[in-house]
Short mmCIF file of C-alpha atoms and ligand atoms in Angstrom, two decimals:
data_model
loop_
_atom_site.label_atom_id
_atom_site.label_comp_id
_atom_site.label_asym_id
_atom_site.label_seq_id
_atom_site.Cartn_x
_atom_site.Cartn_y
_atom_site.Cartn_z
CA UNK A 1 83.96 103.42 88.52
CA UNK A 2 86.58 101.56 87.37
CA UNK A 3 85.89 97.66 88.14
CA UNK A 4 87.03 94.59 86.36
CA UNK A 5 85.05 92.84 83.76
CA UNK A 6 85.22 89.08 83.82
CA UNK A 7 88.57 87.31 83.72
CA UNK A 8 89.14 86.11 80.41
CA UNK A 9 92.11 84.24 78.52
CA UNK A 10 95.01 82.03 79.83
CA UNK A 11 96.28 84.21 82.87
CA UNK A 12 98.63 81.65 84.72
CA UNK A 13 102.17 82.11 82.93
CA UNK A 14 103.60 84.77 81.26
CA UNK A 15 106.81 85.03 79.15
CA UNK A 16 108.09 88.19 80.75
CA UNK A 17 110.96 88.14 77.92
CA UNK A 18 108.41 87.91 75.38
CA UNK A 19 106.34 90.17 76.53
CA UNK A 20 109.23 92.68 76.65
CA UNK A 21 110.19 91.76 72.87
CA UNK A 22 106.68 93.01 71.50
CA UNK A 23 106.73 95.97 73.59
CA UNK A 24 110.06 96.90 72.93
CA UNK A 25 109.41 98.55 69.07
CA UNK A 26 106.50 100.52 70.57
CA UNK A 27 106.94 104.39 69.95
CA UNK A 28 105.38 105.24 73.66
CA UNK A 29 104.83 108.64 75.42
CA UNK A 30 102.43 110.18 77.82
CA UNK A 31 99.73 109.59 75.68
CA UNK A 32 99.20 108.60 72.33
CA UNK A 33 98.71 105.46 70.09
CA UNK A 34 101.82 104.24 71.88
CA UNK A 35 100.22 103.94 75.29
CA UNK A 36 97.40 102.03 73.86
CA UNK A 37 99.10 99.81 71.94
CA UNK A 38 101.04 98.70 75.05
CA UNK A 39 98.04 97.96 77.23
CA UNK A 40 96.13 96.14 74.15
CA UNK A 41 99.28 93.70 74.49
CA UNK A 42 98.93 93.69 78.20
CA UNK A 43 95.52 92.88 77.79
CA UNK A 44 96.38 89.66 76.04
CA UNK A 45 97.37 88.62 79.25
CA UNK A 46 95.07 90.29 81.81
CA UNK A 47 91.80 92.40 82.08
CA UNK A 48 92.70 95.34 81.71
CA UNK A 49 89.81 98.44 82.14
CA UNK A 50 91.47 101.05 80.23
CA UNK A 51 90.77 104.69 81.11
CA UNK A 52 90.75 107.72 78.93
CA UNK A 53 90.97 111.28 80.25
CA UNK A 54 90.16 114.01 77.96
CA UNK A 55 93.41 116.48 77.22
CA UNK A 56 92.49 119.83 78.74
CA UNK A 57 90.98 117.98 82.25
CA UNK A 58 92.32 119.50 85.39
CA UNK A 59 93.82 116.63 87.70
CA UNK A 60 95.11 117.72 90.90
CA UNK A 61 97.64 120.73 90.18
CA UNK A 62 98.45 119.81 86.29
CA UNK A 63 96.17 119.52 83.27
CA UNK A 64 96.18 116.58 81.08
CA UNK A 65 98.28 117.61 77.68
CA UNK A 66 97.77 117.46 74.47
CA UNK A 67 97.39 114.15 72.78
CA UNK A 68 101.25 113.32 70.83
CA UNK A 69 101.07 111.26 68.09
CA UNK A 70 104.40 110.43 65.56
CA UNK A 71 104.67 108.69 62.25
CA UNK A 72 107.29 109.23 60.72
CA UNK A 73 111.10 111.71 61.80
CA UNK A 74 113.68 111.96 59.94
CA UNK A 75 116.96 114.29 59.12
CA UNK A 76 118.45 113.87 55.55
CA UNK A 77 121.02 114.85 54.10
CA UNK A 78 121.73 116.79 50.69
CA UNK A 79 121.37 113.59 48.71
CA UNK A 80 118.20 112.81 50.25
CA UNK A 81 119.87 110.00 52.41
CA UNK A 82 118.47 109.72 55.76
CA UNK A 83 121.11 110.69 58.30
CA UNK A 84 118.99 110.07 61.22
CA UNK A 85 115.99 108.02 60.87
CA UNK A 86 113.12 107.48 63.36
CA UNK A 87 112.51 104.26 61.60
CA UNK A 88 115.73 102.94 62.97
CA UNK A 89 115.46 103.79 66.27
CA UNK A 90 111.81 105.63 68.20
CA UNK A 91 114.75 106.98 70.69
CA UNK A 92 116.11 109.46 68.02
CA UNK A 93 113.22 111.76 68.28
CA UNK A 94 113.00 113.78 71.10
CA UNK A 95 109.24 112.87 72.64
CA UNK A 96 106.62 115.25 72.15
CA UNK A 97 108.42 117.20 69.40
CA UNK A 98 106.10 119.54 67.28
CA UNK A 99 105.74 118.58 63.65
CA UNK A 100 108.83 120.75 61.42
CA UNK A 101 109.25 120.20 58.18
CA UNK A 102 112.41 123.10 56.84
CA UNK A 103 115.57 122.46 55.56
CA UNK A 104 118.70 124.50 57.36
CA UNK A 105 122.42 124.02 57.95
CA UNK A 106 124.18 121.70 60.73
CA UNK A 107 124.73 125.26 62.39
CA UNK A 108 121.21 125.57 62.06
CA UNK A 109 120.15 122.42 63.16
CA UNK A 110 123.06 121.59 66.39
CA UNK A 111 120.66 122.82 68.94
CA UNK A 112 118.47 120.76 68.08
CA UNK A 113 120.56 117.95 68.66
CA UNK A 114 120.85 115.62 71.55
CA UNK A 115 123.69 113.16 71.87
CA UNK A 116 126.39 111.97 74.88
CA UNK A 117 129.74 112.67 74.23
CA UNK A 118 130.99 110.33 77.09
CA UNK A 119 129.48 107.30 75.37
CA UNK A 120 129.87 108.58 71.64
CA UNK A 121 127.93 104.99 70.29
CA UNK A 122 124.70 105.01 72.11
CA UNK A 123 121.75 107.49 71.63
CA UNK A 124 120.34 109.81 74.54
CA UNK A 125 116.16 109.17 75.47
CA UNK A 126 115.01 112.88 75.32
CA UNK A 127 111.39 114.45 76.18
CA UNK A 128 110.12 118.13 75.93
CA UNK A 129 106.85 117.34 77.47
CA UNK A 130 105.12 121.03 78.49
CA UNK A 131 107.08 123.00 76.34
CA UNK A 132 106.98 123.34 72.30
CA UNK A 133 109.78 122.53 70.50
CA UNK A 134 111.48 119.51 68.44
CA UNK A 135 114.36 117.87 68.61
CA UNK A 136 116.27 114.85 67.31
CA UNK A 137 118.88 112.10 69.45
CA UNK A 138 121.62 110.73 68.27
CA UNK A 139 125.14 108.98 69.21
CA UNK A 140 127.89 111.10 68.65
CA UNK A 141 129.70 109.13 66.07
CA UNK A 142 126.87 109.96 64.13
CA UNK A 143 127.04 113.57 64.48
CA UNK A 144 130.63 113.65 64.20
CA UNK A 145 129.88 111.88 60.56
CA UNK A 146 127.96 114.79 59.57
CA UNK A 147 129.58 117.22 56.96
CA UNK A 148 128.02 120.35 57.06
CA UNK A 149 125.68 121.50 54.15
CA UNK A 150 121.46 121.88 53.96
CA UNK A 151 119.81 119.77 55.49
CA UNK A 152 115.90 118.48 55.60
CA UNK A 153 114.39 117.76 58.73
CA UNK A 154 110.71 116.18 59.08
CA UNK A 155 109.11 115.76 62.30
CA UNK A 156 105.54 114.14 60.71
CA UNK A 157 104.00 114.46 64.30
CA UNK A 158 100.69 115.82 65.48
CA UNK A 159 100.18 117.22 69.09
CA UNK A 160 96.65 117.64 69.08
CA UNK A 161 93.16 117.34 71.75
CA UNK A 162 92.91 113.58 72.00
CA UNK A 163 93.28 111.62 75.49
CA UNK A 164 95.87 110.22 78.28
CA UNK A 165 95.32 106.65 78.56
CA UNK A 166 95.67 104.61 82.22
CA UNK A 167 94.94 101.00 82.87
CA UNK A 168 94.15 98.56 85.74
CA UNK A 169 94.38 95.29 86.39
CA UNK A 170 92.16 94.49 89.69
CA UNK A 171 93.11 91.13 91.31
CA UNK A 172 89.53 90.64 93.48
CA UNK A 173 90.23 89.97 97.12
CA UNK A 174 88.66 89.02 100.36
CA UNK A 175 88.27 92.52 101.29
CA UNK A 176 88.27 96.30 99.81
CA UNK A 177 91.44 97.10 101.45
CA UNK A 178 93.75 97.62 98.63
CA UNK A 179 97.74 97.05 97.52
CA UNK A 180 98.78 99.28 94.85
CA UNK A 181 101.66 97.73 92.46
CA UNK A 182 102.31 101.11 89.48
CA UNK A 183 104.59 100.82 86.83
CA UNK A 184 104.80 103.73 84.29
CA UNK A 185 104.17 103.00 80.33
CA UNK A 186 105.38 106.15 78.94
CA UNK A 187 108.82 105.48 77.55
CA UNK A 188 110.11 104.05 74.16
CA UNK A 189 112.11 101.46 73.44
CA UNK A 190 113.90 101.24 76.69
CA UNK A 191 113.72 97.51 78.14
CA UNK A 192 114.70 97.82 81.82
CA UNK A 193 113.53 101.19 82.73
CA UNK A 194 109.70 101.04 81.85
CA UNK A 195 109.23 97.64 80.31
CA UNK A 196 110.88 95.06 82.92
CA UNK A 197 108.63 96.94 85.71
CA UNK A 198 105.31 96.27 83.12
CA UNK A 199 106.66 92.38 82.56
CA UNK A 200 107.14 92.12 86.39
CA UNK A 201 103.83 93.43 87.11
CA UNK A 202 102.01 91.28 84.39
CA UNK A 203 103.59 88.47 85.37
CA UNK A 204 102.33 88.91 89.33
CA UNK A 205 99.01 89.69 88.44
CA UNK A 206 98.51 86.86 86.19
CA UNK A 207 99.92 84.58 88.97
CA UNK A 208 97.66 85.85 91.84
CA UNK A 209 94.90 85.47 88.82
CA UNK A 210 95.20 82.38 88.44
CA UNK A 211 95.83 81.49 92.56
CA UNK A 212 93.28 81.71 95.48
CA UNK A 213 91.78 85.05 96.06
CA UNK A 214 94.16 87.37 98.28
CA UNK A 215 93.77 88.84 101.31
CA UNK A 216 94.31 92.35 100.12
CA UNK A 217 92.23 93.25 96.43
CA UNK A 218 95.35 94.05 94.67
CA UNK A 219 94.82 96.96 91.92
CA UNK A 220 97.94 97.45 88.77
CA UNK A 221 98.13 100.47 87.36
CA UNK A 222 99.90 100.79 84.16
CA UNK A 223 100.13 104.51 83.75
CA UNK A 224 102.19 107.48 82.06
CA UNK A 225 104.88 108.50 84.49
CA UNK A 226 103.75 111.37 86.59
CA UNK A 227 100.74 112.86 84.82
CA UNK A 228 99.81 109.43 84.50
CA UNK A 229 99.46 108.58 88.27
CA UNK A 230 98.39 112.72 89.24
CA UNK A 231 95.24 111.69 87.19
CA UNK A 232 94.52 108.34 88.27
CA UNK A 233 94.74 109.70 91.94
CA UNK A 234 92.58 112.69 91.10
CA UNK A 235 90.34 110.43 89.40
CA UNK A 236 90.29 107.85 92.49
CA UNK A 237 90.58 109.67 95.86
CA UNK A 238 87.56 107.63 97.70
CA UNK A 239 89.41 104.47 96.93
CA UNK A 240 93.27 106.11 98.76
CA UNK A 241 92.00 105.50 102.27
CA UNK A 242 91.77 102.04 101.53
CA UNK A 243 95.46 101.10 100.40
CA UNK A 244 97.48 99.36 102.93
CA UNK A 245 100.67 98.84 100.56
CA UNK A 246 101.87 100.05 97.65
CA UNK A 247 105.12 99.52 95.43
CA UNK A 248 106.24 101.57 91.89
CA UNK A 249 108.42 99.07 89.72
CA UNK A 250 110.90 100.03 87.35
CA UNK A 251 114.56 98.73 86.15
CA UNK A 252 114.18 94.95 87.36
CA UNK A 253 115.38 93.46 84.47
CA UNK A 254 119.35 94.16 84.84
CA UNK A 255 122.35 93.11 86.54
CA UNK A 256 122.33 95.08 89.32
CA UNK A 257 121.81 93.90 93.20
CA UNK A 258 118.05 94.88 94.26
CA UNK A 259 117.54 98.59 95.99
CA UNK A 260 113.98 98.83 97.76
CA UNK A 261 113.30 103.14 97.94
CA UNK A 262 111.37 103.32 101.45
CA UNK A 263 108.19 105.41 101.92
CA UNK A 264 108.27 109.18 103.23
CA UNK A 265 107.35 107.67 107.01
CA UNK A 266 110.28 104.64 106.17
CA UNK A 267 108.37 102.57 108.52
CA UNK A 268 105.75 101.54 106.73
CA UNK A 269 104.51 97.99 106.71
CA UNK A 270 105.53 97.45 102.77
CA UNK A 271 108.79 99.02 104.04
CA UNK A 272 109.42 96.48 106.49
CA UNK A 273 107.94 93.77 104.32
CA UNK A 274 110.49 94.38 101.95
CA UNK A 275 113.24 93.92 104.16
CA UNK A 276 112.09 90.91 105.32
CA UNK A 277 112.01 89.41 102.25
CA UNK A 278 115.03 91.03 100.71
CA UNK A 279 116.91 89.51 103.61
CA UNK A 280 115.26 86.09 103.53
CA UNK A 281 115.87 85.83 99.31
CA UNK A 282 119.73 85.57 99.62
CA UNK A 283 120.18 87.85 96.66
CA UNK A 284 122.47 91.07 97.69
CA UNK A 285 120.09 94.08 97.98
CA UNK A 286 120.38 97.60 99.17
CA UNK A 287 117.58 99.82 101.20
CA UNK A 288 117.46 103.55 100.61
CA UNK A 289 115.93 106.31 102.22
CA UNK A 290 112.98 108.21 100.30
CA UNK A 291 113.97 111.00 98.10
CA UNK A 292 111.92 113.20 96.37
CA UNK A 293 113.24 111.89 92.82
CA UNK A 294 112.31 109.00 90.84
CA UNK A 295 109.23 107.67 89.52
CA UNK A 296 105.42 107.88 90.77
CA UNK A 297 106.66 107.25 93.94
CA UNK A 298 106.59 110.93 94.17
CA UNK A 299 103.05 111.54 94.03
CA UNK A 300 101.85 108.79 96.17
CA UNK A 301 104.43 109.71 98.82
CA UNK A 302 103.53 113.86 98.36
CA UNK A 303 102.30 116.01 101.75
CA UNK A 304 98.41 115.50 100.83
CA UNK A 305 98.61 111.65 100.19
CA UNK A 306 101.65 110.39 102.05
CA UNK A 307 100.24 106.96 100.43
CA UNK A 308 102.58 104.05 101.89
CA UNK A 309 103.96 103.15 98.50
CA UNK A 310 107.74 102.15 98.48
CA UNK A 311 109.77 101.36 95.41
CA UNK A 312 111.22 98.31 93.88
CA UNK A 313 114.03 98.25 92.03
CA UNK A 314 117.40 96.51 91.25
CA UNK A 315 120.13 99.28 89.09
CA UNK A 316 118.75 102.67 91.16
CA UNK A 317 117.25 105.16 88.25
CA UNK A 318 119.23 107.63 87.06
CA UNK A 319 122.44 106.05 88.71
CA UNK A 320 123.71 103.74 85.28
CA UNK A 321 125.31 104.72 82.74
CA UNK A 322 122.69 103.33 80.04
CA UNK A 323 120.11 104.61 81.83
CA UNK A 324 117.79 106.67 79.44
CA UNK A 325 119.79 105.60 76.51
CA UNK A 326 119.95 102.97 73.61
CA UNK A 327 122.22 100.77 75.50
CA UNK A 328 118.71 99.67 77.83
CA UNK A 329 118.02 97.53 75.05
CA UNK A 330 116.99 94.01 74.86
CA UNK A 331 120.23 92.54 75.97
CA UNK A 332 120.66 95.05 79.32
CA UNK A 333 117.70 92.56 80.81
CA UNK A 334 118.11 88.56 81.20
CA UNK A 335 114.91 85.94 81.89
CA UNK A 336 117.09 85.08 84.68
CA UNK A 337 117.09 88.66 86.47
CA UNK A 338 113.21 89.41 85.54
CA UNK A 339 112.10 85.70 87.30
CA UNK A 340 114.39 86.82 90.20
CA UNK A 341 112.52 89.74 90.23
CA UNK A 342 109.38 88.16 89.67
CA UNK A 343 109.89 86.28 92.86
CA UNK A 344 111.46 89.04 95.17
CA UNK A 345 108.07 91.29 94.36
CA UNK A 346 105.63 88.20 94.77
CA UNK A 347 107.12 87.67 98.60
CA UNK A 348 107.33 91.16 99.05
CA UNK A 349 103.61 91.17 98.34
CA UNK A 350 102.76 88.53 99.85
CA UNK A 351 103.75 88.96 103.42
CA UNK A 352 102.53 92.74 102.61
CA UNK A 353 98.92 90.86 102.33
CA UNK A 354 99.36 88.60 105.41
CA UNK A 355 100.62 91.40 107.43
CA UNK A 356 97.95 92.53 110.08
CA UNK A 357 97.87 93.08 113.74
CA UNK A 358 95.64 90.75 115.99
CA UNK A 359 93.85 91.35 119.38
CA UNK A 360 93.76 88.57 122.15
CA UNK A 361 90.02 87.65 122.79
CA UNK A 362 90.58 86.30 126.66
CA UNK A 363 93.62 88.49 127.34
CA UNK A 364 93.43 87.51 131.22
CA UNK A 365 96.17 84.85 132.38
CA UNK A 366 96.81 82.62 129.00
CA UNK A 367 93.62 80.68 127.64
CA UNK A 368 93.66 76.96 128.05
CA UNK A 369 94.71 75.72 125.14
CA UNK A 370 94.52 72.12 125.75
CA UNK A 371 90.64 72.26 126.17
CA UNK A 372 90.41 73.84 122.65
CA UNK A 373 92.77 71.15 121.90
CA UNK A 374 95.83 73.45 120.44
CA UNK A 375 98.28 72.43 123.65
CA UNK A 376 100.54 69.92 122.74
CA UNK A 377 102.68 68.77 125.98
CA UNK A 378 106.13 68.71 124.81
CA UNK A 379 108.64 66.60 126.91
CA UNK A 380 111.28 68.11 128.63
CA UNK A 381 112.30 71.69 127.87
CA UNK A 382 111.88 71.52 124.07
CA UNK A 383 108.85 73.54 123.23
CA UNK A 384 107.98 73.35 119.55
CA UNK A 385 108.01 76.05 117.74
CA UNK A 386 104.56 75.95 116.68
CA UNK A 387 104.27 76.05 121.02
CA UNK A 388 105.62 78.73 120.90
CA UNK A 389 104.48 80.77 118.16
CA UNK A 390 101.13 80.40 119.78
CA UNK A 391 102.34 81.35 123.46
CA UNK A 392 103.92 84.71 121.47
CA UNK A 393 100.89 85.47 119.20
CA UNK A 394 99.07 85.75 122.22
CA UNK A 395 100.88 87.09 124.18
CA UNK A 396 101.78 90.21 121.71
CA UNK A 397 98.47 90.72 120.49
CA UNK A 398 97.36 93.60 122.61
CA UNK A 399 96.16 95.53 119.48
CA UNK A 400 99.99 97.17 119.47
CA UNK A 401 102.26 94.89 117.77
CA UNK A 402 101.21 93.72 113.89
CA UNK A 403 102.51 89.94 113.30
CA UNK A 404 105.85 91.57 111.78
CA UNK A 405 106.46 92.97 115.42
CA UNK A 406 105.49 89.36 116.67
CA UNK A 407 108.35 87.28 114.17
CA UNK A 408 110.81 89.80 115.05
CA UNK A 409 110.31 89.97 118.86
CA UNK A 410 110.04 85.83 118.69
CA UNK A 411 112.74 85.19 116.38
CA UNK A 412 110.65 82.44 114.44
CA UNK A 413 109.58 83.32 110.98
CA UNK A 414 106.39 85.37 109.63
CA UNK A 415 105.45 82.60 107.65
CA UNK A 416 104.51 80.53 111.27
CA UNK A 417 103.61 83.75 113.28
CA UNK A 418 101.15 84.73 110.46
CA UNK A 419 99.59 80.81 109.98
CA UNK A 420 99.70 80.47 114.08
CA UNK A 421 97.20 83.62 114.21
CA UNK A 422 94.85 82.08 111.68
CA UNK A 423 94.57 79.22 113.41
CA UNK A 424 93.91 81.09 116.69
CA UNK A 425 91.58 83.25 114.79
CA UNK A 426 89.66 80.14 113.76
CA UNK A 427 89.87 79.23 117.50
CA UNK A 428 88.18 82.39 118.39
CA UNK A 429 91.14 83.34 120.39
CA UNK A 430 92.30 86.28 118.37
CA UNK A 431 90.90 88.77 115.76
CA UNK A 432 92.11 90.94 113.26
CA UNK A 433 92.36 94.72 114.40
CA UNK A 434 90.72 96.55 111.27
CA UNK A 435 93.16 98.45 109.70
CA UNK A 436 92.72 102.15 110.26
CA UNK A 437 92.13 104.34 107.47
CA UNK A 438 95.25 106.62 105.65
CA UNK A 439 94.17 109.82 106.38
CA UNK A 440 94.79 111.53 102.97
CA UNK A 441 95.56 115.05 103.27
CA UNK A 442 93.54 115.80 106.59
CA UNK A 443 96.48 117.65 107.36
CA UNK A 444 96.81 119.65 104.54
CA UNK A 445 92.96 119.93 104.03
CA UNK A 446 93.00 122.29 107.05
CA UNK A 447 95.58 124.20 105.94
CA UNK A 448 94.39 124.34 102.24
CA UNK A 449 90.97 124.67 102.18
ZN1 ZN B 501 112.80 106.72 82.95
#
């Protein structure tokens, strides 16, 4: 249903920071003109299929809202003089308010008003989602500067039948078997939480674009947080049996050391895939347990899906002080931090799409590898390590250990377990094990019928 057009348009190099710069203006939400401004930009860069859901459309336990749309917010005061402006900043209107237009005191008006006394210069990010009402952000200072007397507020906003908007990127592989990379699209102007994860995410898929086809078909989804992902996996439950790996990406763009959220299981191949690579990248890192918080990690990981996706990350959400507020602006993130993250996710991937476990072909005694012309004869007691890569690969491939299990047991590195088995594949002395399906929900299925 949903597959690629034709690649089109330069897709080798990105400017992450760029990118990030025209996004960072964009009024976004979980649906609206925001949303689809975003992936038109994205879609500069890659092929993006863009999806549209109808509001009102049942997707697994929710119901696609409302359609939000917002032109213009504003509080002023007696003189007319706006006092808070939505001009100046899209984080000063709480998301999905209802249109107002009334004038009433500060009395009137204070619980309306969102701000964060413990950082009195920055302005709180805000959303009332699923249930009516309005509401305006602001720093404190600013409140504090308000002397009391009538006041208009305008909320020019329509919340109306329209659509929620998804897109995909699909990176064509040598198989169907699938790794999932999601990043959500549904906040404003906040740089590392939302918009580092899209420039990460664009900039992967237009390298593997532009590269030799990957193992793995790799599928982006650039979707509204939570509603967004409920209705792309409503929408795409035949394809779920098919992922292998899957990572959300969000706050990569900031100072902080990396943190990789593991999977509900924790041993999942993308689990251990990032810890490989985490450890082999030298940068400091942390890796955390799953916890039913976050991002769309949360419905992948849920009882009927239990999808393998894992989270990357560098500042933990919700755990910095400037998270969800003005101060995740466009100096929080660096070029430097986003190409380090670029690079963390692109290994993490990678050995994610090498991973696979391989079966020995003439698994009695050790073939002769000389006759096929793969036996070297090292002098003395110095066996090369491609020697002995081989003698492990096929000695571990009894259908039980994946080559992860094979570079840790060996002590040599994935990168010469994983090209030792191709070459023993080509050799007809191993073959991939086919991956077994996920079995979505067959669990839950019998209890839920
Ligand atoms: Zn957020």
């Amino acid at each position: 249903m949903n597959d690629p057009p034709a690649a089109t348009g330069a897709t080798s190099v990105v400017d992450a920071t760029a990118l990030i710069e025209r996004l960072y203006p964009i009024c976004r939400s979980i649906t609206g003109e925001g949303v689809r401004a975003t992936l038109s930009i994205i879609g500069e860069h890659l092929p993006v299929v863009v999806s549209e859901v109808a509001s009102g459309t049942p997707v697994l336990d929710w119901v696609v809202p409302p359609e939000w749309n917002i032109r213009d917010a504003y509080i002023a005061d007696a003189s007319g003089r706006r006092v808070v402006d939505f001009n100046a900043s899209n984080l000063h209107i709480v998301s999905y308010s209802v249109p107002v237009h009334a004038r009433m005191t500060l009395d009137q008006l204070r619980p309306h008003l969102h701000t964060l006394p413990d950082h009195p210069d920055w302005v709180p990010y805000r959303t009332s989602y699923y249930d009516e009402s309005w509401g305006f952000c602001l720093s404190q200072n600013q409140l504090d500067a308000l002397v009391d007397g009538i006041f208009e507020v305008r909320i020019d906003s329509t919340l109306a039948p329209g659509s929620l908007t998804y897109g995909e990127v699909v990176v064509p592989g040598r198989s169907d078997r699938e790794i999932l990379v999601s990043a959500h699209i549904c906040h404003p102007s906040l740089c590392d939480d939302n918009l580092s994860g899209v420039a990460v995410a664009v900039s992967l898929a237009a390298a593997l674009l532009a590269g030799a086809p990957p193992r793995h078909t790799f599928r982006f989804l650039f979707a509204p947080g939570t509603i967004g992902s409920i209705t792309w996996l409503e929408r795409n439950r035949e394809r779920l049996p098919r992922i292998d790996a899957g990572l959300t990406l969000t706050c990569l763009g900031d100072d902080h050391r990396f943190t990789y959220k593991r999977t509900h299981s924790g041993d999942d191949a993308i689990d251990r895939c990032a810890a490989v690579a985490l450890a082999e990248s030298g940068y400091p890192y942390q890796l955390i347990d799953y916890f039913p918080y976050g991002y769309d990690e949360r419905q992948y990981n849920s009882p009927g899906f239990r999808l393998p996706v894992g989270s990357l990350m560098r500042g933990r959400h919700g755990a910095f002080d400037e998270y969800h507020t003005s101060a995740d602006d466009l100096g929080f993130v660096s070029a430097e931090r986003i190409a380090e993250s670029v690079a963390v996710l692109q290994r993490v991937l990678d050995i994610a799409d090498r991973e696979r476990t391989m079966l020995n072909l003439v698994p009695f005694g050790e073939p002769q590898l000389g006759r096929r012309g793969l036996y070297r004869a090292v002098g003395g007691t110095d066996i090369a390590d491609a020697q002995m890569a081989m003698l492990w690969v096929l000695h571990l491939s009894d259908g039980d250990h994946s080559l992860l299990d094979i570079a840790d047991r060996s002590g040599l590195s994935f990168d010469s377990i994983e090209a030792t088995a191709e070459l023993l594949e080509q050799n007809a002395l191993v073959r991939q094990v086919e991956p077994s399906p996920n079995t979505i929900g067959a669990a839950i299925e019998e209890e839920h019928p």
